[in-house]
mmCIF file of C-alpha atoms in Angstrom:
data_model
loop_
_atom_site.group_PDB
_atom_site.id
_atom_site.type_symbol
_atom_site.label_atom_id
_atom_site.label_comp_id
_atom_site.label_asym_id
_atom_site.label_seq_id
_atom_site.Cartn_x
_atom_site.Cartn_y
_atom_site.Cartn_z
ATOM 1 C CA GLU A 158 -55.391 48.681 53.892
ATOM 2 C CA ALA A 159 -58.740 46.886 54.282
ATOM 3 C CA GLU A 160 -58.561 43.550 56.057
ATOM 4 C CA VAL A 161 -60.769 40.685 57.080
ATOM 5 C CA ALA A 162 -60.937 40.707 60.869
ATOM 6 C CA GLN A 163 -61.300 37.493 62.868
ATOM 7 C CA SER A 164 -61.462 36.789 66.553
ATOM 8 C CA PRO A 165 -60.265 35.168 68.643
ATOM 9 C CA ARG A 166 -56.846 34.335 67.155
ATOM 10 C CA TYR A 167 -56.460 31.282 69.362
ATOM 11 C CA LYS A 168 -58.976 29.193 71.257
ATOM 12 C CA ILE A 169 -58.528 26.171 73.490
ATOM 13 C CA THR A 170 -61.696 24.405 74.497
ATOM 14 C CA GLU A 171 -62.630 21.158 76.122
ATOM 15 C CA LYS A 172 -64.364 18.407 74.230
ATOM 16 C CA SER A 173 -68.175 18.764 74.311
ATOM 17 C CA GLN A 174 -68.046 22.493 75.009
ATOM 18 C CA ALA A 175 -69.449 25.162 72.696
ATOM 19 C CA VAL A 176 -67.165 27.525 70.796
ATOM 20 C CA ALA A 177 -67.821 30.494 68.519
ATOM 21 C CA PHE A 178 -65.730 32.414 66.014
ATOM 22 C CA TRP A 179 -66.409 35.880 64.629
ATOM 23 C CA CYS A 180 -65.536 37.418 61.282
ATOM 24 C CA ASP A 181 -65.864 40.956 59.893
ATOM 25 C CA PRO A 182 -65.262 40.981 56.128
ATOM 26 C CA ILE A 183 -63.797 43.777 54.044
ATOM 27 C CA SER A 184 -66.351 46.559 53.711
ATOM 28 C CA GLY A 185 -68.493 46.132 50.622
ATOM 29 C CA HIS A 186 -67.698 42.454 50.129
ATOM 30 C CA ALA A 187 -70.982 40.630 49.662
ATOM 31 C CA THR A 188 -69.498 37.128 49.584
ATOM 32 C CA LEU A 189 -68.193 35.620 52.810
ATOM 33 C CA TYR A 190 -66.612 32.199 53.234
ATOM 34 C CA TRP A 191 -65.691 30.052 56.211
ATOM 35 C CA TYR A 192 -62.923 27.557 55.497
ATOM 36 C CA ARG A 193 -61.331 24.925 57.736
ATOM 37 C CA GLN A 194 -57.652 24.120 57.322
ATOM 38 C CA ILE A 195 -56.161 21.059 58.947
ATOM 39 C CA LEU A 196 -52.394 21.198 59.473
ATOM 40 C CA GLY A 197 -50.598 20.229 56.266
ATOM 41 C CA GLN A 198 -53.725 20.498 54.111
ATOM 42 C CA GLY A 199 -55.331 23.151 51.943
ATOM 43 C CA PRO A 200 -58.393 25.060 53.189
ATOM 44 C CA GLU A 201 -61.737 23.333 52.673
ATOM 45 C CA LEU A 202 -64.973 25.270 52.376
ATOM 46 C CA LEU A 203 -67.454 24.920 55.216
ATOM 47 C CA VAL A 204 -70.010 27.552 54.224
ATOM 48 C CA GLN A 205 -70.419 30.389 51.735
ATOM 49 C CA PHE A 206 -72.724 33.379 52.123
ATOM 50 C CA GLN A 207 -73.941 35.780 49.499
ATOM 51 C CA ASP A 208 -75.103 38.758 51.571
ATOM 52 C CA GLU A 209 -77.122 37.115 54.351
ATOM 53 C CA SER A 210 -78.047 33.984 52.384
ATOM 54 C CA VAL A 211 -76.252 30.652 52.533
ATOM 55 C CA VAL A 212 -75.354 29.555 49.015
ATOM 56 C CA ASP A 213 -73.194 26.516 49.830
ATOM 57 C CA ASP A 214 -73.081 24.609 53.089
ATOM 58 C CA SER A 215 -72.742 21.150 51.600
ATOM 59 C CA GLN A 216 -69.567 20.395 53.615
ATOM 60 C CA LEU A 217 -70.771 21.885 56.899
ATOM 61 C CA PRO A 218 -71.371 19.193 59.583
ATOM 62 C CA LYS A 219 -74.800 20.535 60.404
ATOM 63 C CA ASP A 220 -75.319 18.331 63.442
ATOM 64 C CA ARG A 221 -72.743 20.360 65.336
ATOM 65 C CA PHE A 222 -71.806 23.391 63.221
ATOM 66 C CA SER A 223 -73.909 26.464 62.523
ATOM 67 C CA ALA A 224 -73.156 29.732 60.770
ATOM 68 C CA GLU A 225 -75.032 32.976 60.410
ATOM 69 C CA ARG A 226 -74.617 36.345 58.769
ATOM 70 C CA LEU A 227 -77.736 38.107 59.965
ATOM 71 C CA LYS A 228 -77.322 41.574 58.434
ATOM 72 C CA GLY A 229 -75.143 40.528 55.543
ATOM 73 C CA VAL A 230 -72.025 41.980 57.133
ATOM 74 C CA ASP A 231 -70.223 40.157 59.946
ATOM 75 C CA SER A 232 -70.612 36.458 60.578
ATOM 76 C CA THR A 233 -70.394 33.922 63.379
ATOM 77 C CA LEU A 234 -69.446 30.253 63.121
ATOM 78 C CA LYS A 235 -70.394 28.033 66.051
ATOM 79 C CA ILE A 236 -69.482 24.505 67.032
ATOM 80 C CA GLN A 237 -71.518 22.670 69.644
ATOM 81 C CA PRO A 238 -70.398 20.272 70.958
ATOM 82 C CA ALA A 239 -66.733 20.468 69.997
ATOM 83 C CA GLU A 240 -64.931 17.209 69.238
ATOM 84 C CA LEU A 241 -61.214 16.409 69.232
ATOM 85 C CA GLY A 242 -61.250 16.174 65.433
ATOM 86 C CA ASP A 243 -62.389 19.797 65.162
ATOM 87 C CA SER A 244 -58.899 21.018 66.062
ATOM 88 C CA ALA A 245 -57.846 23.089 63.038
ATOM 89 C CA MET A 246 -57.449 26.623 61.714
ATOM 90 C CA TYR A 247 -60.771 28.281 60.916
ATOM 91 C CA LEU A 248 -60.382 30.875 58.194
ATOM 92 C CA CYS A 249 -62.805 33.552 57.111
ATOM 93 C CA ALA A 250 -62.513 35.123 53.659
ATOM 94 C CA SER A 251 -64.476 37.667 51.671
ATOM 95 C CA SER A 252 -64.754 38.768 48.071
ATOM 96 C CA LEU A 253 -66.736 41.167 45.939
ATOM 97 C CA ALA A 254 -69.938 39.661 44.604
ATOM 98 C CA ARG A 255 -69.946 38.247 41.086
ATOM 99 C CA THR A 256 -66.183 38.124 40.832
ATOM 100 C CA VAL A 257 -63.613 35.495 41.557
ATOM 101 C CA ARG A 258 -60.555 37.717 41.504
ATOM 102 C CA GLY A 259 -59.527 35.829 44.553
ATOM 103 C CA ALA A 260 -60.856 35.930 48.058
ATOM 104 C CA PHE A 261 -59.102 37.809 50.848
ATOM 105 C CA PHE A 262 -58.458 35.890 54.045
ATOM 106 C CA GLY A 263 -58.290 36.865 57.673
ATOM 107 C CA GLN A 264 -55.563 35.642 60.023
ATOM 108 C CA GLY A 265 -57.693 32.744 61.171
ATOM 109 C CA THR A 266 -58.653 31.248 64.506
ATOM 110 C CA ARG A 267 -56.556 28.310 65.618
ATOM 111 C CA LEU A 268 -58.805 25.965 67.586
ATOM 112 C CA THR A 269 -57.453 23.269 69.865
ATOM 113 C CA VAL A 270 -59.942 20.856 71.406
ATOM 114 C CA VAL A 271 -58.634 18.984 74.445
ATOM 115 C CA GLN B 274 -59.061 11.586 43.043
ATOM 116 C CA LYS B 275 -59.132 15.138 44.392
ATOM 117 C CA GLU B 276 -60.264 17.920 42.068
ATOM 118 C CA VAL B 277 -56.976 19.778 42.560
ATOM 119 C CA GLU B 278 -53.628 18.046 42.983
ATOM 120 C CA GLN B 279 -50.489 19.884 43.969
ATOM 121 C CA ASP B 280 -46.914 18.623 43.706
ATOM 122 C CA PRO B 281 -45.859 17.195 47.072
ATOM 123 C CA GLY B 282 -43.136 18.904 49.063
ATOM 124 C CA PRO B 283 -41.319 20.149 50.873
ATOM 125 C CA LEU B 284 -39.039 22.012 48.482
ATOM 126 C CA SER B 285 -35.689 23.504 49.462
ATOM 127 C CA VAL B 286 -33.688 25.749 47.099
ATOM 128 C CA PRO B 287 -30.704 28.099 47.415
ATOM 129 C CA GLU B 288 -31.242 31.845 47.352
ATOM 130 C CA GLY B 289 -31.410 33.164 43.789
ATOM 131 C CA ALA B 290 -32.821 29.952 42.312
ATOM 132 C CA ILE B 291 -35.818 29.822 39.984
ATOM 133 C CA VAL B 292 -38.671 27.958 41.631
ATOM 134 C CA SER B 293 -41.451 26.160 39.778
ATOM 135 C CA LEU B 294 -44.627 25.187 41.625
ATOM 136 C CA ASN B 295 -47.321 23.184 39.872
ATOM 137 C CA CYS B 296 -50.920 22.048 40.186
ATOM 138 C CA THR B 297 -53.150 19.858 38.074
ATOM 139 C CA TYR B 298 -56.927 19.729 38.134
ATOM 140 C CA SER B 299 -59.713 17.541 36.847
ATOM 141 C CA ASN B 300 -62.714 19.896 36.702
ATOM 142 C CA SER B 301 -62.871 21.401 33.199
ATOM 143 C CA ALA B 302 -65.292 24.061 34.494
ATOM 144 C CA PHE B 303 -62.494 25.810 36.377
ATOM 145 C CA GLN B 304 -61.595 29.062 34.667
ATOM 146 C CA TYR B 305 -60.258 31.271 37.473
ATOM 147 C CA PHE B 306 -56.882 30.343 38.931
ATOM 148 C CA MET B 307 -55.128 31.800 41.940
ATOM 149 C CA TRP B 308 -51.948 31.354 43.924
ATOM 150 C CA TYR B 309 -51.835 32.094 47.628
ATOM 151 C CA ARG B 310 -48.838 32.369 49.939
ATOM 152 C CA GLN B 311 -49.249 31.348 53.569
ATOM 153 C CA TYR B 312 -46.712 32.021 56.283
ATOM 154 C CA SER B 313 -46.743 29.868 59.393
ATOM 155 C CA ARG B 314 -49.743 30.518 61.644
ATOM 156 C CA LYS B 315 -51.136 33.176 59.273
ATOM 157 C CA GLY B 316 -54.019 33.310 56.818
ATOM 158 C CA PRO B 317 -53.390 32.795 53.080
ATOM 159 C CA GLU B 318 -52.383 35.911 51.135
ATOM 160 C CA LEU B 319 -53.456 36.322 47.516
ATOM 161 C CA LEU B 320 -50.373 36.445 45.258
ATOM 162 C CA MET B 321 -51.609 36.009 41.700
ATOM 163 C CA TYR B 322 -54.926 35.782 39.907
ATOM 164 C CA THR B 323 -55.368 34.528 36.325
ATOM 165 C CA TYR B 324 -58.431 34.062 34.162
ATOM 166 C CA SER B 325 -58.447 31.227 31.618
ATOM 167 C CA SER B 326 -55.248 30.228 29.798
ATOM 168 C CA GLY B 327 -52.136 32.334 29.470
ATOM 169 C CA ASN B 328 -49.390 33.949 31.466
ATOM 170 C CA LYS B 329 -49.385 36.735 34.003
ATOM 171 C CA GLU B 330 -46.314 38.388 35.447
ATOM 172 C CA ASP B 331 -45.970 40.434 38.626
ATOM 173 C CA GLY B 332 -42.435 41.318 39.613
ATOM 174 C CA ARG B 333 -40.525 38.116 40.330
ATOM 175 C CA PHE B 334 -43.673 35.999 40.045
ATOM 176 C CA THR B 335 -45.155 34.499 36.861
ATOM 177 C CA ALA B 336 -48.355 32.468 36.760
ATOM 178 C CA GLN B 337 -49.080 30.178 33.813
ATOM 179 C CA VAL B 338 -52.311 28.396 32.967
ATOM 180 C CA ASP B 339 -52.680 25.658 30.367
ATOM 181 C CA LYS B 340 -56.352 24.731 30.294
ATOM 182 C CA SER B 341 -55.876 22.145 27.554
ATOM 183 C CA SER B 342 -53.600 20.183 29.884
ATOM 184 C CA LYS B 343 -55.428 21.225 33.061
ATOM 185 C CA TYR B 344 -52.125 22.395 34.485
ATOM 186 C CA ILE B 345 -51.081 25.591 36.234
ATOM 187 C CA SER B 346 -47.698 26.808 37.400
ATOM 188 C CA LEU B 347 -46.165 29.551 39.506
ATOM 189 C CA PHE B 348 -42.594 30.577 38.800
ATOM 190 C CA ILE B 349 -40.539 32.572 41.278
ATOM 191 C CA ARG B 350 -37.385 34.175 39.905
ATOM 192 C CA ASP B 351 -34.416 35.204 42.029
ATOM 193 C CA SER B 352 -35.926 33.497 45.064
ATOM 194 C CA GLN B 353 -35.332 35.129 48.446
ATOM 195 C CA PRO B 354 -35.359 33.721 51.995
ATOM 196 C CA SER B 355 -38.491 35.836 52.553
ATOM 197 C CA ASP B 356 -40.243 33.673 49.931
ATOM 198 C CA SER B 357 -40.063 30.744 52.384
ATOM 199 C CA ALA B 358 -43.709 29.853 52.984
ATOM 200 C CA THR B 359 -46.438 27.440 51.938
ATOM 201 C CA TYR B 360 -47.855 28.063 48.456
ATOM 202 C CA LEU B 361 -51.422 27.065 47.702
ATOM 203 C CA CYS B 362 -53.081 26.922 44.316
ATOM 204 C CA ALA B 363 -56.815 27.619 44.186
ATOM 205 C CA MET B 364 -59.394 27.440 41.417
ATOM 206 C CA SER B 365 -62.983 28.352 40.728
ATOM 207 C CA ALA B 366 -65.549 27.827 38.015
ATOM 208 C CA GLY B 367 -66.733 31.405 38.393
ATOM 209 C CA GLY B 368 -70.159 32.866 38.925
ATOM 210 C CA ALA B 369 -71.672 34.569 41.922
ATOM 211 C CA ASN B 370 -71.791 31.501 44.123
ATOM 212 C CA SER B 371 -68.624 29.741 43.083
ATOM 213 C CA LYS B 372 -66.310 28.494 45.785
ATOM 214 C CA LEU B 373 -62.510 28.282 45.692
ATOM 215 C CA THR B 374 -61.083 24.763 45.632
ATOM 216 C CA PHE B 375 -57.564 24.547 47.007
ATOM 217 C CA GLY B 376 -54.608 22.262 46.491
ATOM 218 C CA LYS B 377 -52.877 20.749 49.485
ATOM 219 C CA GLY B 378 -50.068 23.302 49.439
ATOM 220 C CA ILE B 379 -46.325 22.962 49.100
ATOM 221 C CA THR B 380 -43.830 24.277 51.636
ATOM 222 C CA LEU B 381 -40.903 26.152 50.103
ATOM 223 C CA SER B 382 -37.682 26.895 51.944
ATOM 224 C CA VAL B 383 -35.143 29.282 50.378
ATOM 225 C CA ARG B 384 -31.698 28.837 51.914
ATOM 226 C CA PRO B 385 -29.497 31.959 52.287
#
């Protein structure tokens, strides 16, 4: 069964260090999302790609976060420098273009900033 | 006020009970409605998808949407301990660039 792949599963980093997360969406899915989920809360969108273009990054803290999807397939989310408040689950999801029959999520990367 | 509000939890029921989970929303543009199930330390898993108003049934799960009241529900019949998880409602206005907006989630525990 096709899955969204994410790595790493867990990451512990020190405050002010750089950290990067990788996502490989389901093959053929043109839309890719990065969500952040704080413990006890629902996921909140950070950035949405349609192919290689960013279509919504209104909630992305652009002073420290960056995201790219260079060839319209896999994607990287980077945080530099990490802050204590960035500790959360970072979820990648993908969906077919021009449909909202739900998005399919990866297992997430749990980030702890110490 | 958040765009999507979900009944607070946690919720604990005995095995075999009927469970009702609910969300309300304020954005009248929402027309796609989803329920996700999330086990501890895992990513959300898509359970049900509904377009516009109406009911949809899949096994023990029934999703209901009432757009006039801006209210959606998920019913679980004959609940099982394996249904113990966090349930998240999500909604979208549709279109190519439309994001999913999630509720806070409710944690369900089904007691054997």
